[in-house]
XYZ file of C-alpha atoms in Angstrom:
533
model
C 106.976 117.874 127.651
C 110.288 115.884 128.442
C 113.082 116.970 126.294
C 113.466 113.272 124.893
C 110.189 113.752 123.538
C 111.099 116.474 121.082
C 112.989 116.182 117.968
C 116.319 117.150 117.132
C 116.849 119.883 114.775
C 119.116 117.438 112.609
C 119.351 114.119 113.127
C 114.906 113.872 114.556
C 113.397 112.284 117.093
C 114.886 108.499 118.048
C 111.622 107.165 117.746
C 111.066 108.546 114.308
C 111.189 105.172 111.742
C 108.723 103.849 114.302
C 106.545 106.494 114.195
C 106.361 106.368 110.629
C 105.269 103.113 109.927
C 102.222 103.858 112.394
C 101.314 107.083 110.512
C 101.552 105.176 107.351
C 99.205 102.753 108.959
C 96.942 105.060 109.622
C 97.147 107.091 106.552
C 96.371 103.234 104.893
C 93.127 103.265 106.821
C 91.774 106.629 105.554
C 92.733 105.594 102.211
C 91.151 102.594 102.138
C 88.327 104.396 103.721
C 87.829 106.462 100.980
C 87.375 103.429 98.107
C 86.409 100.509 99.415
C 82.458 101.758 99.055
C 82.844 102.171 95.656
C 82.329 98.223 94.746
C 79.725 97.997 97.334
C 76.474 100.892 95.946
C 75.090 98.239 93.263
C 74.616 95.858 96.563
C 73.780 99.248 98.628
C 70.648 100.145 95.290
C 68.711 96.784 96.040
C 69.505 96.357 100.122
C 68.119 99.712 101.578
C 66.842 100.299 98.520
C 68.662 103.614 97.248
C 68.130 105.469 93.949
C 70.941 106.679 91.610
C 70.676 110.257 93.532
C 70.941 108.555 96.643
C 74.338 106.425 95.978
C 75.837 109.685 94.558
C 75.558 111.506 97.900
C 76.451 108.054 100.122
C 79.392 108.419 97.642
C 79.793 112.014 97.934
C 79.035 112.831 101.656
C 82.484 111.361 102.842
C 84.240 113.378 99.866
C 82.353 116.741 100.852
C 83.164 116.260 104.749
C 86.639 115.264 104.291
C 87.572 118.438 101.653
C 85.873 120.891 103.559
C 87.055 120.242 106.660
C 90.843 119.336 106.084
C 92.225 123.367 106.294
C 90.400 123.317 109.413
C 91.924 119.929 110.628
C 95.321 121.367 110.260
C 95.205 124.552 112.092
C 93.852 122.336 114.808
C 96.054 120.094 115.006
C 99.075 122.621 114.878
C 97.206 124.497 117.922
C 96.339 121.162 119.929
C 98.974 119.083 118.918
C 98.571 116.635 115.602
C 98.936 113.362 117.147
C 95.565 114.493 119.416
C 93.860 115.620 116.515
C 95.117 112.286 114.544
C 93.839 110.197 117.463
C 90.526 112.040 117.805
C 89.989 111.333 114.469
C 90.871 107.744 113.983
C 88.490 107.456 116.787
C 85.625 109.330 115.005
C 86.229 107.441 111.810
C 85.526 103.875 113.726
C 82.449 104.978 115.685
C 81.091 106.625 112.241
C 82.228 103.451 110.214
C 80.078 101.481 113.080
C 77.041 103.265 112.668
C 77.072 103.431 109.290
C 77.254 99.347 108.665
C 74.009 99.315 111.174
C 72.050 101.980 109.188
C 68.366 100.911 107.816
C 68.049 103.814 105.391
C 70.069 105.878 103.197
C 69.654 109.170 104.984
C 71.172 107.523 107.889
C 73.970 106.347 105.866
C 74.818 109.671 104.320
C 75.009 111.416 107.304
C 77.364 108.525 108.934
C 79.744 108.654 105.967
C 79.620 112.521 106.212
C 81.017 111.832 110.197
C 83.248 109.219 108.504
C 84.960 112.112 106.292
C 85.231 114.567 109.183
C 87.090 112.175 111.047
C 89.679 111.332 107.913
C 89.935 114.959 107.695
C 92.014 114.811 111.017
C 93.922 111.937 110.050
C 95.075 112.884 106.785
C 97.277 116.070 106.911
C 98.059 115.156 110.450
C 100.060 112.136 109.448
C 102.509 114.443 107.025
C 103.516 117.369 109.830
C 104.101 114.732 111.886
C 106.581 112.817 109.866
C 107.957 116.440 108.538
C 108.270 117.644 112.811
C 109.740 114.070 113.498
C 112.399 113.635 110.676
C 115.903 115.184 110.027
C 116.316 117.009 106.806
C 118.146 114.687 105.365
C 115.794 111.593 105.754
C 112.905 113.382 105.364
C 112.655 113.389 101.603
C 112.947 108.917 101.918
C 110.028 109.644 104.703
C 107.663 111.654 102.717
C 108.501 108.772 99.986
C 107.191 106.084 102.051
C 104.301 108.024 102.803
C 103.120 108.533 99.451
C 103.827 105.022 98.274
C 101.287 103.962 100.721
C 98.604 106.382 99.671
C 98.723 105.190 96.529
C 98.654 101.309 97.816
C 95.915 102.796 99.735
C 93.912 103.722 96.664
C 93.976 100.461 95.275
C 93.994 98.048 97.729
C 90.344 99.789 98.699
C 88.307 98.370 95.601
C 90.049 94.933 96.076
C 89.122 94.534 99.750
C 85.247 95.794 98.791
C 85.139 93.126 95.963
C 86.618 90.389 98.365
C 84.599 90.924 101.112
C 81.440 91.393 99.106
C 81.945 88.022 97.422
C 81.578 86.746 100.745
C 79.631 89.294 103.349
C 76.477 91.612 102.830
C 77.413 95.631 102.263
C 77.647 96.417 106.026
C 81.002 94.238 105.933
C 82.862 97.687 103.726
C 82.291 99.730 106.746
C 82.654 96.950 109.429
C 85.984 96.234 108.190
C 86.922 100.093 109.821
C 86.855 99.050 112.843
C 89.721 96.547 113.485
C 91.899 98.488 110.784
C 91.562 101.938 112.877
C 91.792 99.916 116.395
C 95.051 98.283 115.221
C 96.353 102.211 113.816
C 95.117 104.052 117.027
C 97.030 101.659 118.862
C 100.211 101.764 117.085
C 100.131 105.857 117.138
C 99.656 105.760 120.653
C 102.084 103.674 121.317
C 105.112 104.656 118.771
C 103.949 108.332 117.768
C 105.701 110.557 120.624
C 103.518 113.667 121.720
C 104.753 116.994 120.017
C 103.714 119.644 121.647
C 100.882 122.286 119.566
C 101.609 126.069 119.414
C 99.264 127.994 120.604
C 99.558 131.767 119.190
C 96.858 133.894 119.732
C 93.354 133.298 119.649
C 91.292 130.930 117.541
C 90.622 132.056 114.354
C 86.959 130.958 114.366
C 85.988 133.355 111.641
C 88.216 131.854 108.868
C 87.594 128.264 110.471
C 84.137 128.656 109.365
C 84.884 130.730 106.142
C 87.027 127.712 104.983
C 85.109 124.980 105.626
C 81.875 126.674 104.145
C 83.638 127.314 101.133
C 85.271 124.808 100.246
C 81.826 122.596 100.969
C 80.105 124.787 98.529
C 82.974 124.463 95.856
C 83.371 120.426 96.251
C 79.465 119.992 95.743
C 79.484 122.270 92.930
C 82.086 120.436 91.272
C 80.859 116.925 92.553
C 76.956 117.600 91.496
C 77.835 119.351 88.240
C 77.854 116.522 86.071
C 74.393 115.204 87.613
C 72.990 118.499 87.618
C 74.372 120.193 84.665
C 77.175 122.442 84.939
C 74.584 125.267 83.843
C 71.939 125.197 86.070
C 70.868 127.415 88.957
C 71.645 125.327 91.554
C 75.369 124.742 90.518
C 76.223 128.306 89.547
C 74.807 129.299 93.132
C 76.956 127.167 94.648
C 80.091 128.379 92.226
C 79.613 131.744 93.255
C 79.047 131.318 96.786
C 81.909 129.400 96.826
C 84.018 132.261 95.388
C 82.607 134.699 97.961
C 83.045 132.551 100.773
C 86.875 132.022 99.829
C 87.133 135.484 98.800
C 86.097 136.597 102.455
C 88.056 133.974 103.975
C 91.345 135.373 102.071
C 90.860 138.851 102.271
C 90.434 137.824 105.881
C 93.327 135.986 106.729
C 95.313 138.759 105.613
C 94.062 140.879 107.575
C 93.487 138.379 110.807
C 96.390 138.991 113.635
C 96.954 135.437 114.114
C 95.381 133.791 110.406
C 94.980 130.124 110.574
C 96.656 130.208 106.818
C 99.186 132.478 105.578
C 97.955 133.298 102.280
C 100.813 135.322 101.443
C 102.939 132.385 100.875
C 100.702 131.121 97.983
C 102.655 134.001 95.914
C 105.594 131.652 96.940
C 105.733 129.867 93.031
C 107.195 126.879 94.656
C 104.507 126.366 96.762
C 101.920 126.924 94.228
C 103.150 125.187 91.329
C 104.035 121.610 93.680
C 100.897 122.227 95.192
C 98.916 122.572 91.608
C 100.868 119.798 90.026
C 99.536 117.280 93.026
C 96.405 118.404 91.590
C 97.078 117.555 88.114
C 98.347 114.476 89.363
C 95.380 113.681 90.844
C 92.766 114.845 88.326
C 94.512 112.384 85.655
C 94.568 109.757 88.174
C 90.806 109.761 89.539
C 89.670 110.715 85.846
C 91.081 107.660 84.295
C 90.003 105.630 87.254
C 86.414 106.296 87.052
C 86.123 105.371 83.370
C 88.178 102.632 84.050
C 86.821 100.309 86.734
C 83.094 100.171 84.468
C 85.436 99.394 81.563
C 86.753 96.090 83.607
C 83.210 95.313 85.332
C 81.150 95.657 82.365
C 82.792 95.845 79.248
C 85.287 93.053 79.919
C 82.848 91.496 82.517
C 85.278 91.300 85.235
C 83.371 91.155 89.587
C 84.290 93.348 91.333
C 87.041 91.838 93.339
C 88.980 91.169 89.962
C 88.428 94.096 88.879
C 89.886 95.557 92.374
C 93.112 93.442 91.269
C 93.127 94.905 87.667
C 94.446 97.779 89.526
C 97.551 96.060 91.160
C 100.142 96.774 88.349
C 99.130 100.404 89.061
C 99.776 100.252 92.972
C 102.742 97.937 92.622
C 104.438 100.097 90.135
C 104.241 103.568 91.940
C 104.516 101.784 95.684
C 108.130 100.665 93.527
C 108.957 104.020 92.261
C 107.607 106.072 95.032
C 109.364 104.812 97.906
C 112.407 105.259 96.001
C 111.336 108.906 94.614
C 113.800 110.837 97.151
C 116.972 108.899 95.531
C 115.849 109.763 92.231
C 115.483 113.594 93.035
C 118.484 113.763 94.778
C 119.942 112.872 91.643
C 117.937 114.732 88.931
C 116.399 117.208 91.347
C 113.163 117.382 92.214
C 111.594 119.718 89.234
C 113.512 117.169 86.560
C 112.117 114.555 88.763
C 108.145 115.783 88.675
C 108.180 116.383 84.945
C 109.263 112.787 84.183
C 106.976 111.546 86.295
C 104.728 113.398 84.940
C 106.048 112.477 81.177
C 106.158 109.102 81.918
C 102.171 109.335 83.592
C 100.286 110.752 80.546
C 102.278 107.919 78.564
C 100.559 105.458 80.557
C 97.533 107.203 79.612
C 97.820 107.552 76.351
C 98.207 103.908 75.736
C 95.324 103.247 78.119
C 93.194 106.130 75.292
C 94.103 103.344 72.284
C 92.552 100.299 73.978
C 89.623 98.327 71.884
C 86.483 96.692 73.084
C 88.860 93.136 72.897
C 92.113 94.365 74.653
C 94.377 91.929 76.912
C 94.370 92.057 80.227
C 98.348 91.716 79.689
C 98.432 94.986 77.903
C 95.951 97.123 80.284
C 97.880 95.847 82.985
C 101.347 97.233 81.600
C 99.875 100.622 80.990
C 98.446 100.723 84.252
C 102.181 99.833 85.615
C 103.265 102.852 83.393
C 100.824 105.623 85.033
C 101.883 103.787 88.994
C 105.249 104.232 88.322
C 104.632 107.705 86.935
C 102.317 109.114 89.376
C 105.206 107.216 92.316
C 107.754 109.787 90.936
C 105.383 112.715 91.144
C 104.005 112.507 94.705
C 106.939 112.645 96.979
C 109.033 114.964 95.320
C 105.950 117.626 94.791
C 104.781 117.077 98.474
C 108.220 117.779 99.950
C 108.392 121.013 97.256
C 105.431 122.495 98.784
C 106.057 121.559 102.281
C 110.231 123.045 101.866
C 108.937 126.140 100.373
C 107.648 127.344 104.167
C 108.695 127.442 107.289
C 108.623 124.544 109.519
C 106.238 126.097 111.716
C 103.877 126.322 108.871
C 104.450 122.517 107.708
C 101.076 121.716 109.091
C 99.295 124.279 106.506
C 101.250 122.974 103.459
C 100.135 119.477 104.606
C 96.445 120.679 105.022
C 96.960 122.515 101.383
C 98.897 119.328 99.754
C 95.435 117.157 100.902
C 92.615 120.106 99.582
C 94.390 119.900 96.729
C 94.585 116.098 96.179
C 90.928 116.162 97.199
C 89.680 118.747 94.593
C 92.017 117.840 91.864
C 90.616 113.811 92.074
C 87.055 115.558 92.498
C 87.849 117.495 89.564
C 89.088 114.802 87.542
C 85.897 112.947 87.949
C 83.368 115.650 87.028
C 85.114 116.515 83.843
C 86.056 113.464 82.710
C 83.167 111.942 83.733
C 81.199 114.600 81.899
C 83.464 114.234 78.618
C 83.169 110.516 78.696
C 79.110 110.771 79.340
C 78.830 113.243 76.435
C 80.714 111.343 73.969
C 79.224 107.622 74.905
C 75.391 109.157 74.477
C 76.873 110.827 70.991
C 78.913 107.421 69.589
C 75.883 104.845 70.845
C 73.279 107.543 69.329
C 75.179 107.022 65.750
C 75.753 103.249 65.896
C 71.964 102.872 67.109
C 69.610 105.966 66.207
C 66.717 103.816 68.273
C 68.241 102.644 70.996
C 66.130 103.219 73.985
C 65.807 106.258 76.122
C 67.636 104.274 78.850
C 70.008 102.456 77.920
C 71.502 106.123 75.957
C 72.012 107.374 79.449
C 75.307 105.332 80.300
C 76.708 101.951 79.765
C 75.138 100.239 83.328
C 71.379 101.421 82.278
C 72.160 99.763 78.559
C 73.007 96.168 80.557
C 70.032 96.677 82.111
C 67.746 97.196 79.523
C 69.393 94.588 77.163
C 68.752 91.765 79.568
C 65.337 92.155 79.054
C 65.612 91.888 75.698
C 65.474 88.813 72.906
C 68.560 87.725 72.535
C 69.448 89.308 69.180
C 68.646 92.847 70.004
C 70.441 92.754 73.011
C 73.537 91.518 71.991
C 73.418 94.049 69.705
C 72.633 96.613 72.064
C 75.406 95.205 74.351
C 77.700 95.380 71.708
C 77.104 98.802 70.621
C 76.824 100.098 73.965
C 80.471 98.602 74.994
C 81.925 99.865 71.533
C 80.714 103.255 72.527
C 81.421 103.045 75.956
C 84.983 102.086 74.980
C 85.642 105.092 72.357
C 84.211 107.736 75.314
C 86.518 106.045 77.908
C 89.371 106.416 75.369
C 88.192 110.147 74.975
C 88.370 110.992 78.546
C 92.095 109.462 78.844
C 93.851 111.511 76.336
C 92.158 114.629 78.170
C 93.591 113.262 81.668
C 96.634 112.324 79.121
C 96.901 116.054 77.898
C 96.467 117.438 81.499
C 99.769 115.140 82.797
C 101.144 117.047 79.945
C 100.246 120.728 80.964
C 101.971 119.330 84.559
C 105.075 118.255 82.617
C 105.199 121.654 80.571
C 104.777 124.011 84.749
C 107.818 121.363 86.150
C 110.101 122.357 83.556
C 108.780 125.947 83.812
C 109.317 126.194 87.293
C 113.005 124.354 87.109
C 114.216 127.027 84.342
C 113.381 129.765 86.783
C 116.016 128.698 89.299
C 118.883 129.342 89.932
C 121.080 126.047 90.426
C 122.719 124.798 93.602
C 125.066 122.597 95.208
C 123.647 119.234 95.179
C 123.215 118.043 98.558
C 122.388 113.722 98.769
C 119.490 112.866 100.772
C 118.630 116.398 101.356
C 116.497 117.640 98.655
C 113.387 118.329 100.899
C 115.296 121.040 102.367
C 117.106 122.789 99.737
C 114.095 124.675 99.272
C 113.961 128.816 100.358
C 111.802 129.625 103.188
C 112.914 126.991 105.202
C 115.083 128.986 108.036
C 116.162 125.977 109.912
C 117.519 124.077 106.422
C 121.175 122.858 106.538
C 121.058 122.836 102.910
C 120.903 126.594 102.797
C 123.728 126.420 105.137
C 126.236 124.542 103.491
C 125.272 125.699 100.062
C 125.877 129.454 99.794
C 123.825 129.985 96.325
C 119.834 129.654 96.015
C 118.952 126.312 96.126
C 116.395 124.405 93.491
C 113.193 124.414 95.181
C 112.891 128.089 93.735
């Protein structure tokens, strides 16, 4: 390793801004990745053919893959070096993507997008320890900004490019349209992304690699089969508990593991835990409202599904906006005031999206979406720099690997539940408009489409009409829950900021004013505790 290849301690590595706009790339392509299916499973039901059971687990293979396998990602990467395992992946994800746009049946295609999530797995956390290894404390708050304004562009931008090319190109284009998007990334991290060097201490911890990643596979397809299969049932509390055991053994193992592939013990850090649980808040609200609110465009207000991609903009526009600015604003409120308005200003946004009608403007759904963006903009960096300051840099590569479980179950999370609240409450308000409405359409609002266009025209419009009244009051339902959780985040920021002690501000250095952080010139310069504690 040449010495101009490593970073300096202060000022980072000379090729660092480069870098970071091909990690952001990349991160864009996982992102994307992990949406842009989503408008494609009614054209995925009729082309292979596939049955509701079968779209949930095309949906939900990548989701299981990529969760249970991101803790083991990261203590790869930090033994091989991250830009091998970030290549490595980018490389699976295109050959999976491939495969899956040529598959003939949907057994084939689950197990493809299951490859497809293994491979994102390595991108993911990989792309934050490398901008954290590459960058100076004092830009890397602004770095970790830019980084989470394009993961939430990401999110977006996903649905719009699976409605656009759908309008034009059969299903197979969603997965096609991998393959130049991870050629042009692996090309720019080879090319810009220097090679840090891995650290190899000690042997592989195989035991919790495999303790991880089994657990956390049996608690993501609890959680993302729960709804389906009720919450109740065998199967589901099986997997619960097998879940706890397996994560039970895998802590109780890594502290007792010579060289542990996670430090557990820094979980009891409060820093770490409460940024790291308010990322999952963050995303729980997020996905939550999401899922209700993409049928809401598609079927209540009849929107395609490329316009109803582009409802979404005012969301991504609004927290790209106040995300890539995030690292000015903590550095002048700090980044505990800064979480809890983001936070404050997020479950506004979502309370006025829980008062929309049946007959609401685009206009206004478009400004509330703008609110939660530029809520959820102010959250991400700030939290994700919290939980990555509270430990040492050598262990920046765990917090990233953390940060991403998190995200992951939190969004899962918000799904399930809210999906399960807004199921339960549309069956309940259709049920008391129409006490005969058939079997069918009382399942959910696509079924009652279904059945009312085979219907004379009055009963279906009344059947449509009922349905989308009811559809509307349950979506409303399950936003002032995600509203309420954004809340409970707001209420552990200001917690967490009341138990520290305050410190010297420090401009442009808040990602390092956090304890635990030996190398930090903010602890340095400012003799008292600093705010990330």
């Amino acid at each position: 390793m040449r010495n101009e290849d490593l970073p300096d301690p202060e000022s980072g590595h000379p090729r660092r801004k480069p870098a970071l706009a091909a990690l952001c790339l990349a991160l864009v392509v996982t992102t994307i990745d992990n949406t842009v299916l989503n408008t494609a499973l009614p054209a995925l039901a009729e082309a292979l053919p596939a049955s509701t059971a079968d779209l949930q687990w095309i949906n939900n293979a990548y989701t299981l893959a990529f969760a249970a396998m991101l803790i083991t990602a990261g203590s790869l990467g930090s033994r091989f070096g991250h830009r091998r395992t970030l290549t490595g992946g980018l490389v699976v994800l295109a050959l999976a993507s491939s495969a899956a746009a040529l598959s003939d049946s949907t057994g084939q295609l689950v197990a493809f997008r299951a490859l497809m999530g293994l491979g994102a797995a390595f991108v993911m956390p990989a792309t934050l320890s490398i901008i954290v290894a590459l960058f100076g404390p004092r830009e890397r708050g602004a770095a970790i900004a830019v980084w989470s304004a394009t993961a939430g562009i990401g999110i977006v931008v996903g649905p719009v490019t699976g409605g656009l090319l759908l309008d034009h190109f059969a299903w197979g284009s969603t997965f096609w349209i991998n393959v130049p998007l991870v050629a042009l990334a692996l090309v720019s991290v080879l090319l810009l992304v220097p090679p840090l060097p891995g650290r190899r201490t000690g042997r592989l911890d195989l035991p919790g690699l495999l303790l991880s990643a089994a657990g956390l596979a049996a608690l993501v397809d609890a959680v993302v089969q729960g709804p389906e299969r009720g919450w109740l049932t065998a199967t589901t509390l099986a997997e619960a508990a097998a879940a706890a055991v397996l994560l039970t053994a895998f802590t109780l193992w890594e502290l007792r593991a010579a060289h542990p592939m996670v430090d557990v013990r820094l979980f009891a850090d409060r820093t770490f835990s409460t940024a790291g649980g308010i990322l999952g808040i963050t995303f729980f609200a997020l996905f939550g409202m999401l899922f209700g609110f993409t049928q809401y465009l598609q079927l209540v207000h009849g929107y395609s599904p490329f316009k109803a991609g582009l409802g979404a903009l005012p969301f991504a526009l609004s927290m790209a906006a106040t995300a890539g600015t995030s690292d000015r604003t903590s550095a002048r409120l700090g980044p505990w005031n800064t979480v809890a308005t983001g936070l404050a200003v997020m479950a506004t946004g979502l309370g006025a999206l829980s008062l929309i009608t049946v007959t609401t403007p685009y206009a206004v759904l478009a400004l509330a979406m703008g609110v939660v963006g530029a809520g959820m903009g102010l959250v991400m960096a700030p939290a994700s720099t919290l939980t990555v300051a509270a430990v040492p840099l050598e262990k920046s590569p765990m917090a990233s690997s953390v940060n991403s479980v998190v995200r992951e179950l939190g969004g899962a999370l918000g799904i399930a539940v809210v999906g399960t609240v807004v199921s339960a409450s549309y069956r309940s308000q259709l049920a008391g408009a129409l006490p005969d409405v058939p079997a069918p359409a009382g399942a959910d609002l696509p079924s009652a489409h279904l059945v009312a266009a085979a219907l004379p025209p009055g009963p279906a419009g009344r059947l449509v009409a009922a349905a989308n009244e009811a559809f509307t009051t349950a979506f409303d339902h399950g936003t002032q829950l995600c509203a309420l959780v954004a809340v409970l985040g707001v209420a552990a920021a200001l917690g967490r900021r009341r138990r520290q002690q305050p410190a010297a501000p420090i401009r442009g250095a808040a990602p390092d004013t956090a304890p635990g952080r030996p190398d930090s010139p903010a602890r340095e310069k400012a003799p008292t505790p600093s705010p990330g504690r």
